[in-house]
Amino acid sequence: MATILIHADAKAAENATAKRLLDKIATKPDATLGLATGGTMEQVYAILIEKARELNLSFAGLKSFNLDEYIGLSADHPQSYRTYMNKLLFDHVDIKPENTHLPRGDAADPAEEARRYEAMITEQGGIDLQLLGIGINGHIGFNEPSSSLGSRTRIKKLAISTMEANRRFFKPDEAVPTHALTMGIATIMQARKVILLATGAAKADAIAAALEGPVSTACPASVLQFHPDVTVIIDEDAASKLKLRDFYESIHPGGEEVYFVK
Ligand code: F6R
């Protein structure tokens, strides 16, 4: 079973997530991190920057691979995930820009770009710690329902619910991208450790389906039930539809976990 940590509120869940990233950086300064974007991660990166400064922790030896990027947006587009990562994390720490990777959304041949990205992850030794959010439809990365559980980095059409959820990041008259390049589900499953963070009541159905439903392409995050080292960090709102919530809380009261850094 996954380690399921239910925290009182979003702030506590974000702190717990940032703490695990800091521990990984402290114990493996040359780690490869798999990173996510989206509203859920904004505070995680803010906490990470603040605590890394306090601890005098260097990111100079790290490598990073982000999960996904919108097709059609260049790196310097205000809504690209490259811009998000630069603004919210990379510009504030000493990670080497050349060691930070996202798929190139404006590649002339997106299918080739997907193959290049997947190969680069493998060539660089794989991902030590993959950070994930979850869509309201259970997607991880942009692996929407019906995604192959054996998929690798590729082009994906975004679900209507994903485009609607992401509209808030775009100007009212701006078109929301319809396609993305995303790591595949098999790519994500190869990460040596996975941390999934979800906060808020809007994620409660997806979390219940992912943790307690059948493993199915209908809820791509459910495949994590097969991952040998996954920690799910949620707040009480995101946990509100879990049938075995009392059991999870009895194992890790208040989301606390006695854990050993690997
Ligand atoms: C982002 C990503 C997505 C988001 C998910 C949740 O890189 O891969 O899977 O994690 O859509 O997004 P928010 O946090 O905005 O609800």
Short mmCIF file of C-alpha atoms and ligand atoms in Angstrom, two decimals:
data_model
loop_
_atom_site.label_atom_id
_atom_site.label_comp_id
_atom_site.label_asym_id
_atom_site.label_seq_id
_atom_site.Cartn_x
_atom_site.Cartn_y
_atom_site.Cartn_z
CA MET A 1 0.00 0.00 0.00
CA ALA A 2 1.07 3.49 -0.60
CA THR A 3 1.97 5.62 2.37
CA ILE A 4 -1.06 7.88 2.77
CA LEU A 5 -0.54 10.99 4.87
CA ILE A 6 -3.58 13.10 5.71
CA HIS A 7 -2.73 16.58 6.94
CA ALA A 8 -5.06 19.07 8.60
CA ASP A 9 -4.87 21.62 5.80
CA ALA A 10 -3.20 22.49 2.51
CA LYS A 11 -0.37 24.39 4.18
CA ALA A 12 0.63 21.39 6.29
CA ALA A 13 0.49 19.12 3.22
CA GLU A 14 2.63 21.57 1.20
CA ASN A 15 5.17 21.79 4.04
CA ALA A 16 5.35 18.00 4.27
CA THR A 17 5.95 17.76 0.52
CA ALA A 18 8.65 20.45 0.53
CA LYS A 19 10.33 18.75 3.49
CA ARG A 20 10.69 15.51 1.53
CA LEU A 21 12.19 17.35 -1.42
CA LEU A 22 14.65 19.10 0.91
CA ASP A 23 15.60 15.79 2.51
CA LYS A 24 16.27 14.27 -0.90
CA ILE A 25 18.44 17.25 -1.93
CA ALA A 26 20.35 17.13 1.38
CA THR A 27 21.02 13.39 1.20
CA LYS A 28 21.57 13.14 -2.55
CA PRO A 29 22.86 16.50 -3.84
CA ASP A 30 23.20 15.05 -7.35
CA ALA A 31 19.65 13.68 -7.44
CA THR A 32 17.42 13.85 -10.49
CA LEU A 33 14.06 15.33 -9.59
CA GLY A 34 10.88 14.90 -11.62
CA LEU A 35 8.87 18.10 -11.24
CA ALA A 36 5.25 19.13 -11.74
CA THR A 37 3.53 22.46 -12.35
CA GLY A 38 -0.05 23.59 -11.61
CA GLY A 39 -1.66 25.52 -8.78
CA THR A 40 -0.99 22.81 -6.20
CA MET A 41 2.79 23.12 -6.52
CA GLU A 42 3.06 26.91 -6.31
CA GLN A 43 3.37 27.00 -2.52
CA VAL A 44 5.58 23.90 -2.44
CA TYR A 45 8.19 25.71 -4.53
CA ALA A 46 7.87 28.88 -2.41
CA ILE A 47 8.51 26.86 0.76
CA LEU A 48 11.34 24.98 -0.93
CA ILE A 49 13.12 28.22 -1.87
CA GLU A 50 12.71 29.69 1.61
CA LYS A 51 13.86 26.58 3.49
CA ALA A 52 16.74 25.88 1.12
CA ARG A 53 18.03 29.39 1.87
CA GLU A 54 17.68 28.85 5.61
CA LEU A 55 19.50 25.53 5.37
CA ASN A 56 22.08 26.86 2.90
CA LEU A 57 21.22 23.94 0.63
CA SER A 58 22.69 23.96 -2.85
CA PHE A 59 20.80 22.82 -5.97
CA ALA A 60 23.96 23.05 -8.08
CA GLY A 61 24.36 19.28 -8.46
CA LEU A 62 20.70 18.52 -9.21
CA LYS A 63 19.06 17.65 -12.50
CA SER A 64 15.36 18.07 -13.16
CA PHE A 65 12.85 16.80 -15.67
CA ASN A 66 9.36 18.27 -15.74
CA LEU A 67 6.36 16.12 -16.51
CA ASP A 68 4.91 18.10 -19.37
CA GLU A 69 4.67 21.17 -21.59
CA TYR A 70 1.93 22.62 -23.79
CA ILE A 71 2.38 22.06 -27.52
CA GLY A 72 2.53 25.33 -29.42
CA LEU A 73 3.95 27.46 -26.61
CA SER A 74 7.57 28.56 -26.84
CA ALA A 75 9.73 28.46 -23.71
CA ASP A 76 9.36 32.22 -23.20
CA HIS A 77 5.55 32.25 -23.55
CA PRO A 78 4.11 33.63 -20.27
CA GLN A 79 1.93 30.53 -19.80
CA SER A 80 4.49 27.92 -20.75
CA TYR A 81 5.49 25.50 -18.03
CA ARG A 82 9.12 26.53 -18.66
CA THR A 83 8.17 30.10 -17.66
CA TYR A 84 6.27 28.76 -14.62
CA MET A 85 9.31 26.75 -13.48
CA ASN A 86 11.76 29.59 -14.06
CA LYS A 87 9.61 32.11 -12.21
CA LEU A 88 8.52 29.91 -9.33
CA LEU A 89 11.68 27.88 -8.71
CA PHE A 90 14.69 27.87 -11.01
CA ASP A 91 15.35 31.64 -10.94
CA HIS A 92 15.56 31.56 -7.14
CA VAL A 93 17.96 28.67 -6.53
CA ASP A 94 21.41 27.77 -7.82
CA ILE A 95 20.30 24.91 -10.07
CA LYS A 96 22.22 25.06 -13.36
CA PRO A 97 19.79 26.11 -16.13
CA GLU A 98 21.30 23.51 -18.48
CA ASN A 99 20.39 20.79 -15.96
CA THR A 100 16.69 21.71 -15.99
CA HIS A 101 14.61 19.97 -18.63
CA LEU A 102 11.10 20.36 -20.01
CA PRO A 103 9.79 19.08 -23.33
CA ARG A 104 10.05 21.83 -25.97
CA GLY A 105 6.48 22.87 -26.72
CA ASP A 106 7.46 24.63 -29.95
CA ALA A 107 9.54 21.77 -31.40
CA ALA A 108 9.01 21.48 -35.16
CA ASP A 109 8.34 17.76 -34.77
CA PRO A 110 6.59 17.16 -31.43
CA ALA A 111 6.60 13.35 -31.82
CA GLU A 112 10.38 13.41 -32.29
CA GLU A 113 10.71 15.80 -29.34
CA ALA A 114 8.81 13.29 -27.19
CA ARG A 115 11.21 10.50 -28.18
CA ARG A 116 14.21 12.75 -27.50
CA TYR A 117 12.87 13.67 -24.05
CA GLU A 118 12.17 10.07 -23.07
CA ALA A 119 15.65 9.00 -24.24
CA MET A 120 17.28 11.83 -22.31
CA ILE A 121 15.62 10.73 -19.05
CA THR A 122 16.92 7.20 -19.58
CA GLU A 123 20.41 8.33 -20.64
CA GLN A 124 20.73 10.52 -17.55
CA GLY A 125 19.97 7.58 -15.25
CA GLY A 126 16.25 7.98 -14.57
CA ILE A 127 14.36 9.94 -11.94
CA ASP A 128 15.08 9.58 -8.23
CA LEU A 129 12.04 11.44 -6.92
CA GLN A 130 8.99 12.29 -9.02
CA LEU A 131 6.60 14.93 -7.73
CA LEU A 132 3.02 14.60 -8.98
CA GLY A 133 -0.23 16.53 -8.75
CA ILE A 134 -3.51 14.97 -9.87
CA GLY A 135 -6.23 16.25 -12.18
CA ILE A 136 -9.88 16.23 -11.15
CA ASN A 137 -10.28 13.41 -13.69
CA GLY A 138 -7.41 11.41 -12.16
CA HIS A 139 -4.75 12.39 -14.68
CA ILE A 140 -1.05 12.41 -13.76
CA GLY A 141 1.18 14.52 -15.97
CA PHE A 142 -1.19 15.00 -18.89
CA ASN A 143 -2.03 11.32 -19.08
CA GLU A 144 -5.77 11.73 -19.39
CA PRO A 145 -8.27 8.90 -18.80
CA SER A 146 -7.83 6.15 -21.42
CA SER A 147 -4.04 6.70 -21.51
CA SER A 148 -2.12 3.47 -21.89
CA LEU A 149 -0.63 2.33 -18.61
CA GLY A 150 2.45 1.38 -20.64
CA SER A 151 2.83 4.78 -22.30
CA ARG A 152 6.05 6.76 -22.72
CA THR A 153 6.56 10.48 -23.40
CA ARG A 154 4.26 11.44 -26.27
CA ILE A 155 1.69 13.89 -27.60
CA LYS A 156 -1.62 13.90 -25.71
CA LYS A 157 -4.88 15.70 -26.41
CA LEU A 158 -6.06 17.45 -23.25
CA ALA A 159 -9.43 16.49 -21.76
CA ILE A 160 -12.12 19.17 -21.85
CA SER A 161 -12.12 19.26 -18.02
CA THR A 162 -8.33 19.85 -18.05
CA MET A 163 -8.62 22.72 -20.53
CA GLU A 164 -11.40 24.23 -18.42
CA ALA A 165 -9.35 23.87 -15.22
CA ASN A 166 -6.30 25.44 -16.89
CA ARG A 167 -8.24 28.35 -18.40
CA ARG A 168 -7.68 30.31 -15.17
CA PHE A 169 -3.98 30.67 -16.03
CA PHE A 170 -4.71 32.27 -19.44
CA LYS A 171 -6.09 35.69 -20.38
CA PRO A 172 -9.86 35.65 -21.16
CA ASP A 173 -9.27 36.18 -24.91
CA GLU A 174 -6.38 33.69 -25.09
CA ALA A 175 -6.86 30.18 -26.48
CA VAL A 176 -6.00 27.39 -24.02
CA PRO A 177 -3.68 24.84 -25.66
CA THR A 178 -5.40 21.64 -26.74
CA HIS A 179 -2.38 19.31 -26.75
CA ALA A 180 0.66 18.69 -24.60
CA LEU A 181 3.83 16.66 -24.55
CA THR A 182 3.78 14.55 -21.41
CA MET A 183 5.88 11.87 -19.80
CA GLY A 184 3.99 8.61 -20.15
CA ILE A 185 2.56 6.51 -17.37
CA ALA A 186 5.35 3.94 -17.73
CA THR A 187 7.90 6.80 -17.61
CA ILE A 188 6.41 8.00 -14.32
CA MET A 189 6.24 4.45 -12.93
CA GLN A 190 9.99 4.07 -13.49
CA ALA A 191 10.81 6.87 -11.05
CA ARG A 192 12.46 5.36 -8.00
CA LYS A 193 10.19 7.26 -5.62
CA VAL A 194 6.91 9.09 -6.22
CA ILE A 195 5.24 11.78 -4.10
CA LEU A 196 1.71 12.75 -5.05
CA LEU A 197 0.30 15.93 -3.50
CA ALA A 198 -3.40 16.85 -3.66
CA THR A 199 -5.26 19.52 -1.75
CA GLY A 200 -8.85 20.76 -1.74
CA ALA A 201 -12.30 19.19 -2.06
CA ALA A 202 -12.20 19.31 -5.87
CA LYS A 203 -9.61 16.50 -5.76
CA ALA A 204 -11.55 14.24 -3.35
CA ASP A 205 -13.18 12.04 -6.04
CA ALA A 206 -9.92 11.63 -7.97
CA ILE A 207 -8.02 10.71 -4.79
CA ALA A 208 -10.66 8.14 -3.76
CA ALA A 209 -10.59 6.59 -7.26
CA ALA A 210 -6.79 6.58 -7.37
CA LEU A 211 -6.24 5.01 -3.95
CA GLU A 212 -9.29 2.80 -3.45
CA GLY A 213 -10.71 2.21 -6.91
CA PRO A 214 -9.69 -0.48 -9.37
CA VAL A 215 -6.45 0.04 -11.29
CA SER A 216 -7.83 1.34 -14.55
CA THR A 217 -7.10 3.73 -17.38
CA ALA A 218 -10.35 5.43 -16.32
CA CYS A 219 -8.29 6.93 -13.47
CA PRO A 220 -4.67 7.03 -14.62
CA ALA A 221 -3.36 7.80 -11.09
CA SER A 222 -4.72 4.42 -9.93
CA VAL A 223 -1.69 2.77 -11.59
CA LEU A 224 0.37 4.13 -8.68
CA GLN A 225 -1.10 1.26 -6.64
CA PHE A 226 1.55 -0.82 -8.42
CA HIS A 227 4.44 1.51 -7.58
CA PRO A 228 6.73 0.13 -4.87
CA ASP A 229 7.51 3.49 -3.24
CA VAL A 230 4.75 6.06 -3.39
CA THR A 231 3.78 8.60 -0.75
CA VAL A 232 0.43 10.37 -1.12
CA ILE A 233 0.23 13.65 0.78
CA ILE A 234 -3.26 15.14 1.04
CA ASP A 235 -5.26 17.53 3.16
CA GLU A 236 -8.52 16.67 4.91
CA ASP A 237 -10.61 18.07 2.05
CA ALA A 238 -8.91 15.90 -0.57
CA ALA A 239 -9.22 12.92 1.82
CA SER A 240 -12.94 13.45 2.42
CA LYS A 241 -14.17 10.67 0.11
CA LEU A 242 -11.76 7.94 1.22
CA LYS A 243 -13.59 4.92 2.67
CA LEU A 244 -10.59 3.81 4.74
CA ARG A 245 -9.64 7.27 5.92
CA ASP A 246 -9.79 6.28 9.63
CA PHE A 247 -7.40 3.41 8.95
CA TYR A 248 -4.89 5.64 7.15
CA GLU A 249 -5.11 8.18 9.98
CA SER A 250 -4.55 5.45 12.57
CA ILE A 251 -1.29 4.51 10.81
CA HIS A 252 -0.04 8.09 10.41
CA PRO A 253 -1.91 10.33 12.88
CA GLY A 254 -1.95 13.93 11.67
CA GLY A 255 -0.03 12.88 8.55
CA GLU A 256 3.10 12.25 10.60
CA GLU A 257 5.41 9.60 9.32
CA VAL A 258 8.45 8.08 10.88
CA TYR A 259 10.48 7.62 7.78
CA PHE A 260 14.02 6.97 6.80
CA VAL A 261 15.48 8.97 3.99
CA LYS A 262 16.52 6.68 1.16
C1 F6R B 1 1.31 19.63 -14.19
C2 F6R B 1 0.66 18.33 -14.31
C3 F6R B 1 -0.77 18.11 -13.94
C4 F6R B 1 -1.20 18.81 -12.66
C5 F6R B 1 -2.69 18.58 -12.41
C6 F6R B 1 -3.18 19.32 -11.19
O1 F6R B 1 2.66 19.58 -14.58
O2 F6R B 1 1.30 17.43 -14.73
O3 F6R B 1 -1.00 16.72 -13.84
O4 F6R B 1 -0.45 18.33 -11.59
O5 F6R B 1 -3.42 18.98 -13.53
O6 F6R B 1 -3.13 20.69 -11.45
P1 F6R B 1 -3.49 21.76 -10.32
O7 F6R B 1 -2.42 21.65 -9.30
O8 F6R B 1 -3.46 23.09 -11.03
O9 F6R B 1 -4.83 21.38 -9.80
#
